[in-house]
Amino acid sequence: MDRMPHLPLHLPIRPRRNRKSAAVRGLVRETSLSAQHFIYPLFLSGTEADEDIASMPGCKRWSTAGLLAEIGKAAAAGVQAVVLFPRILDALKTRDAAEACNPDGLVPQTIRAIKAAHPGVVVITDVALDPYSSDGHDGLVSDDGIIMNDETVEVLCRQALTHARAGADIVSPSDMMDGRVAAIREALDGKGFTDVSILSYTAKYASACYGPFRGALDSAPRAGDKKTYQMDPANVREAVRETMLDEAEGADMVMVKPAGMYLDVIRAVRETTALPVAAYQVSGEYLMIKSAAAAGWLDEKRIVLESLTAIRRAGADMILTYFARQAAEWLRE
Ligand code: PBG
C-alpha cells in the first residue's frame, strides 16, 4: 500500500531557499560572465570588401575599414581584445610560408591600423603557418610529408617578431610544435620585445570542430591531417603535461581548444597552473549553436550565454568566441 508523507515535510535543509528570487540568486551566483573576459576572433579578407563566409553564417571576412568599425562596436559593448586570422590569397601561399614573415603583409598592416584607430584594444595574433602554407599545415612539410618541428619553430619565431614589430600586444602560437614557446620568448626578448606576451595554445586537440574555420580561410590541409601535432581528443593527462611545459617555457597564458566539449580539460589545466587560462569556443561550436538557433530549435541568446558561463565555470578566465560582440551586447541589456 502506498503511503504519502505527511505535509509539510520536516526538512530543515531546503536548497531552494537560495533560489527564491533574482536578487538572492545573484548573491549566491558562483560564476560571472562579462565582456572583459571575451576575446573576439576576426577574419581579414585582404580585400576592399567585407565578405560573407559560406561555412560560418553570421561571421565575415573583414576589409580593414569594416574591421575597424566592427572593433569599434565590440569595444563599445566592452570587448577589449581581438585575435586576427588572415585569409591569404593562393598566389601568396608557398611551401616555406614566407608570407608569414612579410613586414608589410596583411596581419602587420592590420595591426598598425587597429593600433592607430583603437589604441586601447588588445591585439592578439595567431602564430602558425597554415594560412600561408601551400600545404595547409601549421608547420613546414618535408618532401616525404613529415611536419618538421624544429625547422618550423624557427619560422614561427620570425613570424612572432614580425607581429611584435607591427605592434601586437600578445602573440598566440596555435601550431602545437614542441619548444616553440621558449624559442619565441627568446626571440622576442633578444629584440627587446620583453613586454609582448605569449598566449600559448597549450592543449589544442585534433578536433572535427575546426572545419568551418578552415573554410573561412581556405586553409585546410592539402594532404593528411593534423594528428601528429594536435592532441588526441581522448587524452587529458597530456594536457596537464603540455601545461607544465608551456609554463616552464615562459608562457604568460595558456589555452584549451575547443572549449565546450573539453570542460574537463579546462578544469585540469586550471588546477595545474596559476597562469591565466583561456578557452576557445571554436567555429564548429559556434555553428552547432547557430544552426540550431536558425532552425528555431534553441533560443540563441540563452544557449550562447549558458555555453559561455559553463566555460567560465569550468575554470577559464578568458574565452575566445565568435559571439563576443553579440554576447557583450546581450549582457548590457
Ligand atoms: C590554425 C588555427 C585553427 C583554428 C585556430 N587557429 C585551425 C586548425 O588548427 O586547423 C581553429 C579555430 C576555429 O575552428 O574556430 N593554426
Coordinates of C-alpha atoms and ligand atoms in Angstrom, one line a residue:
M1 CA 0.0 0.0 0.0
D2 CA 1.4 3.5 -1.0
R3 CA 1.8 5.8 2.0
M4 CA 2.0 9.5 1.2
P5 CA 4.3 11.5 3.5
H6 CA 2.6 14.0 5.9
L7 CA 2.9 17.5 4.7
P8 CA 4.8 19.7 5.3
L9 CA 7.9 17.5 5.1
H10 CA 10.2 18.0 8.1
L11 CA 13.0 19.4 6.1
P12 CA 15.3 21.8 7.9
I13 CA 17.6 21.9 4.9
R14 CA 15.9 23.3 1.7
P15 CA 18.4 24.4 -1.0
R16 CA 15.6 26.1 -2.9
R17 CA 15.7 29.0 -0.3
N18 CA 18.9 30.1 -2.1
R19 CA 17.0 30.3 -5.4
K20 CA 13.9 32.2 -4.2
S21 CA 14.4 35.5 -6.0
A22 CA 16.6 37.0 -8.7
A23 CA 18.3 39.0 -6.0
V24 CA 19.1 36.0 -3.8
R25 CA 20.2 34.0 -6.9
G26 CA 22.5 36.9 -7.7
L27 CA 24.0 36.9 -4.2
V28 CA 24.9 33.2 -4.4
R29 CA 26.0 33.0 -8.0
E30 CA 29.4 31.5 -8.3
T31 CA 30.4 32.4 -11.8
S32 CA 30.3 35.7 -13.5
L33 CA 30.3 36.4 -17.2
S34 CA 31.3 39.8 -18.6
A35 CA 32.7 41.3 -21.8
Q36 CA 36.1 41.9 -20.2
H37 CA 36.7 38.2 -20.4
F38 CA 35.9 37.9 -24.1
I39 CA 38.4 37.8 -27.0
Y40 CA 36.9 38.4 -30.4
P41 CA 38.3 36.3 -33.3
L42 CA 38.2 38.3 -36.5
F43 CA 38.9 37.2 -40.1
L44 CA 40.7 39.5 -42.5
S45 CA 39.7 39.4 -46.2
G46 CA 42.7 41.2 -47.6
T47 CA 40.4 43.0 -50.0
E48 CA 38.3 46.2 -50.0
A49 CA 35.1 44.2 -49.3
D50 CA 33.5 42.7 -46.3
E51 CA 32.8 39.1 -47.4
D52 CA 30.2 36.7 -46.1
I53 CA 31.7 33.3 -45.1
A54 CA 29.7 30.4 -46.5
S55 CA 31.0 28.0 -43.9
M56 CA 30.3 30.4 -41.0
P57 CA 26.9 32.2 -41.3
G58 CA 26.9 35.4 -39.3
C59 CA 30.7 35.9 -39.5
K60 CA 32.5 38.0 -42.1
R61 CA 35.9 38.3 -43.6
W62 CA 36.5 42.0 -43.0
S63 CA 38.2 44.7 -45.1
T64 CA 40.3 47.0 -43.0
A65 CA 37.6 49.6 -42.9
G66 CA 34.9 47.1 -41.9
L67 CA 37.2 45.6 -39.3
L68 CA 37.9 48.9 -37.6
A69 CA 34.2 49.6 -37.5
E70 CA 33.4 46.2 -36.1
I71 CA 36.1 46.5 -33.4
G72 CA 34.6 49.9 -32.5
K73 CA 31.2 48.4 -32.0
A74 CA 32.6 45.5 -30.0
A75 CA 34.7 47.9 -27.9
A76 CA 31.6 50.0 -27.2
A77 CA 30.0 46.9 -25.8
G78 CA 33.0 46.2 -23.6
V79 CA 35.1 43.8 -25.6
Q80 CA 38.7 44.8 -25.2
A81 CA 40.6 42.1 -27.1
V82 CA 40.7 40.7 -30.6
V83 CA 42.6 37.9 -32.3
L84 CA 43.3 38.2 -36.1
F85 CA 43.1 35.5 -38.7
P86 CA 44.1 36.4 -42.3
R87 CA 42.8 34.9 -45.5
I88 CA 45.9 34.7 -47.7
L89 CA 45.5 34.6 -51.5
D90 CA 46.5 31.4 -53.1
A91 CA 49.1 33.2 -55.1
L92 CA 50.9 34.2 -51.9
K93 CA 50.9 30.7 -50.4
T94 CA 54.2 28.8 -50.7
R95 CA 55.8 25.7 -49.2
D96 CA 58.0 27.8 -47.0
A97 CA 55.1 30.1 -45.9
A98 CA 57.4 33.1 -46.4
E99 CA 54.4 35.5 -46.5
A100 CA 54.0 34.8 -42.7
C101 CA 57.1 36.9 -42.1
N102 CA 56.4 39.8 -44.5
P103 CA 56.5 43.0 -42.5
D104 CA 54.0 44.6 -45.0
G105 CA 51.7 41.6 -45.1
L106 CA 48.1 41.6 -44.2
V107 CA 48.5 41.0 -40.5
P108 CA 51.2 43.6 -39.8
Q109 CA 49.3 46.2 -41.8
T110 CA 46.1 45.4 -39.9
I111 CA 47.8 45.6 -36.5
R112 CA 49.1 49.0 -37.3
A113 CA 45.6 50.2 -38.5
I114 CA 44.0 48.9 -35.3
K115 CA 46.6 50.4 -33.1
A116 CA 46.1 53.8 -34.8
A117 CA 42.3 53.7 -34.6
H118 CA 41.7 51.8 -31.3
P119 CA 44.9 52.2 -29.2
G120 CA 43.2 50.7 -26.1
V121 CA 42.2 47.4 -27.8
V122 CA 44.5 44.4 -27.1
V123 CA 45.7 43.0 -30.4
I124 CA 46.5 39.2 -30.4
T125 CA 47.9 37.5 -33.4
D126 CA 47.9 33.8 -34.4
V127 CA 51.3 32.3 -34.9
A128 CA 51.1 29.3 -37.2
L129 CA 51.8 28.7 -40.8
D130 CA 48.6 27.2 -42.2
P131 CA 47.1 30.3 -43.8
Y132 CA 50.4 30.9 -45.6
S133 CA 51.3 27.4 -46.4
S134 CA 50.5 25.8 -49.8
D135 CA 50.4 22.5 -47.9
G136 CA 47.8 23.9 -45.5
H137 CA 49.7 22.7 -42.4
D138 CA 50.7 24.7 -39.4
G139 CA 54.3 23.7 -39.9
L140 CA 56.7 23.1 -42.7
V141 CA 56.2 19.9 -44.6
S142 CA 59.2 17.8 -45.8
D143 CA 59.2 16.1 -49.2
D144 CA 58.1 12.9 -47.6
G145 CA 55.1 14.5 -45.9
I146 CA 56.5 14.9 -42.3
I147 CA 55.6 18.1 -40.4
M148 CA 59.1 19.3 -39.4
N149 CA 59.2 20.6 -35.8
D150 CA 62.5 22.4 -35.3
E151 CA 62.6 24.0 -38.8
T152 CA 59.0 25.2 -38.2
V153 CA 59.9 26.8 -34.8
E154 CA 62.5 28.9 -36.5
V155 CA 59.9 30.4 -38.9
L156 CA 57.4 30.8 -36.1
C157 CA 60.0 32.9 -34.2
R158 CA 60.3 35.2 -37.2
Q159 CA 56.6 35.4 -37.7
A160 CA 56.1 36.3 -34.0
L161 CA 58.8 39.0 -34.3
T162 CA 57.0 40.4 -37.4
H163 CA 53.8 40.7 -35.4
A164 CA 55.7 42.3 -32.4
R165 CA 57.4 44.9 -34.6
A166 CA 53.9 45.8 -36.0
G167 CA 52.6 46.4 -32.5
A168 CA 50.9 43.2 -31.4
D169 CA 50.3 43.0 -27.7
I170 CA 50.1 39.3 -27.5
V171 CA 51.3 36.6 -29.9
S172 CA 49.5 33.3 -29.8
P173 CA 51.2 30.2 -31.2
S174 CA 48.5 27.8 -32.3
D175 CA 50.8 25.4 -34.2
M176 CA 51.5 22.8 -31.4
M177 CA 55.2 22.4 -32.3
D178 CA 57.4 21.3 -29.4
G179 CA 59.5 24.0 -27.8
R180 CA 58.0 27.0 -29.6
V181 CA 57.1 29.0 -26.5
A182 CA 60.6 29.0 -25.2
A183 CA 62.0 29.8 -28.7
I184 CA 59.5 32.6 -29.3
R185 CA 60.2 34.1 -25.8
E186 CA 63.9 34.1 -26.5
A187 CA 63.5 35.6 -30.0
L188 CA 61.2 38.4 -28.6
D189 CA 63.4 39.2 -25.7
G190 CA 66.5 39.2 -27.9
K191 CA 65.0 42.0 -30.0
G192 CA 63.8 44.0 -26.9
F193 CA 60.1 42.9 -27.0
T194 CA 60.1 41.9 -23.4
D195 CA 56.6 43.3 -23.0
V196 CA 55.0 41.3 -25.7
S197 CA 53.0 38.4 -24.1
I198 CA 52.7 34.8 -25.2
L199 CA 49.2 33.2 -25.1
S200 CA 50.0 29.6 -25.9
Y201 CA 47.6 27.2 -27.5
T202 CA 48.7 24.7 -24.9
A203 CA 46.1 21.9 -25.3
K204 CA 44.8 22.1 -28.8
Y205 CA 43.1 19.0 -29.9
A206 CA 42.8 17.4 -33.4
S207 CA 39.1 18.2 -33.5
A208 CA 36.4 17.9 -36.1
C209 CA 35.2 21.3 -34.8
Y210 CA 37.7 23.4 -36.9
G211 CA 36.1 22.6 -40.3
P212 CA 34.1 25.8 -40.7
F213 CA 37.2 27.9 -39.8
R214 CA 39.3 26.2 -42.5
G215 CA 36.5 27.0 -44.9
A216 CA 36.7 30.7 -43.8
L217 CA 40.4 30.9 -44.5
D218 CA 40.8 28.3 -47.3
S219 CA 43.4 26.7 -45.0
A220 CA 42.5 23.0 -44.9
P221 CA 45.5 20.6 -45.2
R222 CA 46.1 19.5 -48.8
A223 CA 47.2 16.1 -47.6
G224 CA 46.9 14.2 -44.4
D225 CA 45.6 15.5 -41.1
K226 CA 46.9 17.4 -38.1
K227 CA 47.1 14.4 -35.7
T228 CA 50.9 14.3 -35.5
Y229 CA 50.9 17.7 -33.8
Q230 CA 47.4 18.4 -32.4
M231 CA 46.3 16.3 -29.5
D232 CA 44.2 13.2 -29.4
P233 CA 40.7 14.1 -28.1
A234 CA 40.9 11.0 -25.9
N235 CA 43.6 12.5 -23.6
V236 CA 43.6 14.7 -20.6
R237 CA 46.9 13.9 -18.7
E238 CA 48.7 15.0 -21.9
A239 CA 47.1 18.4 -21.5
V240 CA 48.5 18.7 -18.0
R241 CA 51.9 17.8 -19.3
E242 CA 51.7 20.4 -22.1
T243 CA 50.6 23.0 -19.4
M244 CA 53.6 22.3 -17.3
L245 CA 55.9 22.6 -20.3
D246 CA 54.4 25.8 -21.5
E247 CA 54.6 27.3 -18.1
A248 CA 58.3 26.3 -17.7
E249 CA 59.0 27.7 -21.2
G250 CA 57.6 31.1 -20.2
A251 CA 54.0 31.3 -21.5
D252 CA 52.1 34.1 -19.9
M253 CA 48.7 32.5 -20.5
V254 CA 47.6 29.0 -21.6
M255 CA 44.7 27.9 -23.7
V256 CA 42.4 24.9 -24.2
K257 CA 40.8 24.4 -27.5
P258 CA 38.0 23.5 -28.3
A259 CA 36.1 24.6 -25.2
G260 CA 32.6 23.2 -24.8
M261 CA 33.4 19.5 -25.2
Y262 CA 36.6 19.9 -23.2
L263 CA 35.4 21.3 -20.0
D264 CA 37.2 18.6 -18.0
V265 CA 40.4 19.6 -19.7
I266 CA 39.9 23.3 -18.8
R267 CA 39.4 22.2 -15.2
A268 CA 42.5 20.0 -15.2
V269 CA 44.6 22.8 -16.7
R270 CA 43.1 25.3 -14.2
E271 CA 44.2 23.1 -11.4
T272 CA 47.7 22.6 -12.8
T273 CA 48.8 26.2 -13.2
A274 CA 48.4 29.6 -11.6
L275 CA 48.7 31.2 -15.1
P276 CA 45.5 32.7 -16.6
V277 CA 43.6 30.1 -18.6
A278 CA 41.9 30.8 -21.9
A279 CA 39.4 28.6 -23.8
Y280 CA 38.5 28.8 -27.4
Q281 CA 34.8 28.2 -28.4
V282 CA 35.7 27.3 -31.9
S283 CA 34.0 27.5 -35.3
G284 CA 32.2 24.1 -35.0
E285 CA 30.8 25.0 -31.6
Y286 CA 29.7 28.3 -33.0
L287 CA 27.9 26.6 -35.9
M288 CA 26.2 24.0 -33.7
I289 CA 24.6 26.8 -31.8
K290 CA 23.9 29.0 -34.9
S291 CA 22.3 26.2 -36.9
A292 CA 20.1 25.0 -34.0
A293 CA 19.0 28.6 -33.4
A294 CA 18.4 29.2 -37.1
A295 CA 16.1 26.2 -37.2
G296 CA 14.2 27.6 -34.3
W297 CA 15.3 24.6 -32.1
L298 CA 17.2 26.5 -29.5
D299 CA 16.9 30.0 -28.0
E300 CA 20.2 31.6 -29.3
K301 CA 20.7 34.2 -26.6
R302 CA 20.1 31.7 -23.8
I303 CA 22.2 28.9 -25.2
V304 CA 25.1 31.3 -26.0
L305 CA 25.2 32.8 -22.5
E306 CA 24.8 29.4 -21.0
S307 CA 27.6 27.9 -23.1
L308 CA 30.0 30.8 -22.1
T309 CA 29.0 30.6 -18.5
A310 CA 29.8 26.8 -18.5
I311 CA 33.3 27.5 -20.0
R312 CA 33.9 30.1 -17.2
R313 CA 32.6 27.7 -14.5
A314 CA 35.0 25.0 -15.7
G315 CA 37.9 27.4 -14.9
A316 CA 38.5 29.6 -17.9
D317 CA 39.5 33.2 -17.2
M318 CA 39.2 34.3 -20.9
I319 CA 37.0 33.0 -23.7
L320 CA 37.7 33.3 -27.4
T321 CA 34.3 33.3 -29.0
Y322 CA 32.7 34.4 -32.3
F323 CA 29.8 35.5 -30.2
A324 CA 32.0 38.1 -28.3
R325 CA 30.3 41.2 -29.6
Q326 CA 26.8 39.8 -29.6
A327 CA 27.2 38.3 -26.1
A328 CA 28.6 41.6 -24.8
E329 CA 25.6 43.4 -26.1
W330 CA 23.2 40.9 -24.6
L331 CA 25.0 41.3 -21.2
R332 CA 24.4 45.0 -21.4
E333 CA 20.6 44.7 -22.0
Ligands
PBG1 C1 45.3 27.3 -37.2 C2 44.1 27.6 -36.4 C3 42.9 26.8 -36.4 C4 42.0 27.4 -35.6 C5 42.6 28.5 -35.0 N1 44.0 28.6 -35.5 C6 42.5 25.7 -37.3 C7 43.3 24.4 -37.3 O1 44.1 24.2 -36.4 O2 43.2 23.6 -38.2 C8 40.6 26.9 -35.4 C9 39.6 27.9 -34.9 C10 38.2 27.5 -35.1 O3 37.8 26.5 -35.6 O4 37.4 28.4 -34.7 N2 46.5 27.3 -36.6

